[in-house]
Amino acid sequence: MSTLLPTEDEVMLADAARGFLDEAAPVSHLRAMRDEGKTHDAALWAEMAQMGWTGVLVPEEAGGSDMGHAAAGVLATEMGKTLVSSPFLSTAVIAATALRQVTDDRATEALRKIAEGSVVYALAVDEGPKHSPETVDLAATADGNGFRLNGAKSFVCDGIAADRLLVLAKTEAGTTLFDIPADRAGITRDAMAMVDSRDAARVSFADVEATGDDVLGNVDDAMTVLRPALEAGQAALAAEMSGVAAGAFGMTVGYLKERKQFGTEIGRFQALQHRAAHLWSETEVTASAILHAGRQLDEAPQEATLAVSLAKARACKTVTLAVQEGVQMHGGIGMTDAYDMGFYMKRARVAAEWLGDYGYHAEVVARARGL
Amino acid sequence: MSEQDLETFRAEARTWLEANCPDEMRDGASGDDNICWGGRNWQFTSDAQKTWLDRMAAKGWTVPTWPVDYGGAGLSRAQDKILTEELRRINARLPLQSFGIWMLGPALLHFGSHEQKLKYLPPIARGEVRWCQGYSEPGAGSDLASVQTRGERDGEDYVINGQKVWTSYADKADMIFALVRTNKDAPKHLGISFLLVDMDQPGVTTRPIRLISGSSPFCETFFDDARTHVDNIVGTEDRGWDVAKYLLTHEREMISGGGDGLLAGRSLGQVLGDEGDALSDASTRAMALECEVDTLAMALTLERYKDKAKTTGVGDASAMLKYYGTELNKRRHELMMLAGGSDALEWDGAQGSLPADWLRTKANSIEGGTSEVMLSIISRRILELPA
Ligand SMILES: Cc1cc2nc3c(=O)[nH]c(=O)nc-3n(C[C@H](O)[C@H](O)[C@H](O)COP(=O)(O)OP(=O)(O)OC[C@H]3O[C@@H](n4cnc5c(N)ncnc54)[C@H](O)[C@@H]3O)c2cc1C
């Protein structure tokens, strides 16, 4: 396996991404979207497509840049630092990975559209309050040559902006993944007013018709396609969370050097120094797990489960500590809406929950390690 | 080196190890009684231990990454990784461990003169001379730069007087690398020299101190008109602090891995699993899960920093490795004790050396600089918070 150091290409990609995002999507961009009641910026998405980001996991034959999972993680980390709101994970990482598991013209066409930036996908898996791809109630019942879908999904991230949905449904002898237009008759989408001001929806399905052509992969066998897509998403989300942690930490250390009390910088107080140093140590340990997950997905994707869950578990732990210390070490100003720290705290909470929380992923690690 | 060259190296290493590692040395034993420390008075515990050391030393593989001229094999990081994997594959013991390898060697490679390297490094690599570390004193622990042991020039010698404390294995060592004040008038960091002193002389005496884990591997060390030739100063006079700090970063990296690796290939599941219902209560299981997650991530971090060491260097981040690795090692041992229950409360009982190991881990976050000192280093040098 490659080393756990970023390659030259990865360093360049990170620098380029940082340069672009500092201009196009600093935290004030998210704040402005929230104030205007918007959850999707189509112009930003188009620019990401132009730079090859939406095609980061799309093969070159289908017009992608095919840079791989470690590179997707680099992009996600940079996005996390300024809380960039976009359907990058849902579409460019999760849907692209799912579509790549299938080799037919329709999948290639869908991948081409992802690379172009002309489609937004959302993943509709969870139904209850916790991530649980193993428990599905939404049913796709056989009807003539096709199916009828009935049930409801919740916490469908990017579900309002989405043109298409990947829907996990229970079928006769297992579960099946459908790839259908988000506006198909019988689908109702309700926006959720999320704490992180980002796009999420409750989606209900009433007698929604689907054909065999709408099935991604094989009937009764969703996991062959969905498992790699979830793992890719979890790894990239962990990377985004490390960016969120880095953003919050950077603000906090800056404040420790600037704010004065008792006639001196508060960063001179050892009680705060040691907490900051501990937090930095946690972020370093987490960074290793995230780099490792990206490498593993690129080099041995069949054996990535442990690496991915390790990364997501560590990311949950670290980002939670980073935003909590972030608010506390800022004192009163950290609690104000006018200051950005709150945005970090809110995104951290949503990201920690999405695609499996700490306990979910620690459990995966434990099983793999015989605990 | 290309992938193919590395595979060739792996094949050669495998064949050589198969042919040369004695069967008795393939039990993976790492406990204190099984370590080969080497030295002038070393008593090998078996013929196999001696054969294994001699063969590995002849190959340069006791210190694989050191230059060939100084007793190593000049291996790259990638080759060294492969060699470690191949040793682990046959469950081989390390042929030799020592403070010379972990601490003095890297410092001499960086600061020593060619003559000093030629004189001192090969005997370390061959396990012929055993070293100890004379840093701490009764009045200089965390505040190490306050050392008071004096070194005064007398002709071609330094004459040394004073007391060191917590000197690990001083009673077994042949030589000591010591921090000695050679200038009383300079600011405290700028009056210290790094001296190499032979302990086989009347002016050096040691007195063992017993540890809470039962053994007594560390000592008080007294210098009464002890002598060493001026050629035995590493770096320049009064500027030993730079050498001392550099050496500490290596010591910290070594301690952070818990000696032979945090995991040594075993999961907490494997360690605790036999205990049946030890993990059945929710609280213990939750702690075990978190510990395992952190351990795996830390093991990757040690690998990442070894990669870094070969490119940009580790520097002050060794404080992070030391802090995190040792606190984690303490947590792991607390969990093992908890899982062991009353079986783990008896010296040399059903859990073997676990009780002693558990107590010994408590020193990990003290020796080589305490956790609090590590956090201060991170906050000042890495985060650049005001001091
Ligand atoms: C098993 C073992 C082996 C050792 N082997 C060796 C050896 O071979 N050679 C050698 O030279 N030394 C050795 N040592 C000594 C070791 O390096 C010292 O014990 C260590 O540096 C701490 O110094 P101290 O014991 O004087 O504690 P002190 O410095 O007195 O510390 C007491 C407490 O105060 C805290 N503290 C001190 N200063 C600060 C500060 N500025 N801010 C916040 N907290 C602070 C410490 O963290 C600690 O909790 C060994 C120690 C042990 C336990």
PDB file of C-alpha atoms in Angstrom, chain A residues 8 27 30 82 88 112 115 136 141 167 181 195 212 226 235 241 261 277 290 305 309 321 334 340 347 349 354 359 369:
ATOM      1  CA  GLU A   8       2.245  15.613  -4.638  1.00  0.00           C
ATOM      2  CA  VAL A  27     -18.559  30.282   5.625  1.00  0.00           C
ATOM      3  CA  LEU A  30     -23.515  29.226   3.824  1.00  0.00           C
ATOM      4  CA  THR A  82     -15.513  26.298   5.262  1.00  0.00           C
ATOM      5  CA  PHE A  88     -20.908  16.484  -3.628  1.00  0.00           C
ATOM      6  CA  ARG A 112     -21.558  10.998 -17.709  1.00  0.00           C
ATOM      7  CA  ALA A 115     -19.367  14.321 -14.396  1.00  0.00           C
ATOM      8  CA  VAL A 136     -36.173  -1.395   5.574  1.00  0.00           C
ATOM      9  CA  THR A 141     -44.182  -5.193  -4.443  1.00  0.00           C
ATOM     10  CA  VAL A 167     -34.123   4.201  -3.069  1.00  0.00           C
ATOM     11  CA  PRO A 181     -36.483  10.312 -11.057  1.00  0.00           C
ATOM     12  CA  VAL A 195     -30.036  22.580  12.166  1.00  0.00           C
ATOM     13  CA  GLY A 212     -36.941  -3.664 -14.029  1.00  0.00           C
ATOM     14  CA  LEU A 226     -25.088  -0.196  -2.007  1.00  0.00           C
ATOM     15  CA  ALA A 235     -15.065   7.729   4.110  1.00  0.00           C
ATOM     16  CA  MET A 241     -15.726  16.114   9.194  1.00  0.00           C
ATOM     17  CA  GLN A 261      -8.217  38.620  29.947  1.00  0.00           C
ATOM     18  CA  ALA A 277      -2.910  20.394  22.616  1.00  0.00           C
ATOM     19  CA  ILE A 290      -8.983   9.009   7.180  1.00  0.00           C
ATOM     20  CA  THR A 305     -15.056  -2.014   5.695  1.00  0.00           C
ATOM     21  CA  SER A 309     -15.707   2.502   9.911  1.00  0.00           C
ATOM     22  CA  LEU A 321     -14.726  17.506  20.689  1.00  0.00           C
ATOM     23  CA  GLY A 334     -19.064  31.520  20.618  1.00  0.00           C
ATOM     24  CA  ASP A 340     -19.326  31.386  12.736  1.00  0.00           C
ATOM     25  CA  ARG A 347     -22.754  20.779  10.776  1.00  0.00           C
ATOM     26  CA  ARG A 349     -23.832  17.162  14.683  1.00  0.00           C
ATOM     27  CA  TRP A 354     -25.417  10.834   8.724  1.00  0.00           C
ATOM     28  CA  GLY A 359     -21.660   3.723  18.061  1.00  0.00           C
ATOM     29  CA  ARG A 369     -11.703  -7.252  15.779  1.00  0.00           C
TER      30      ARG A 369
END
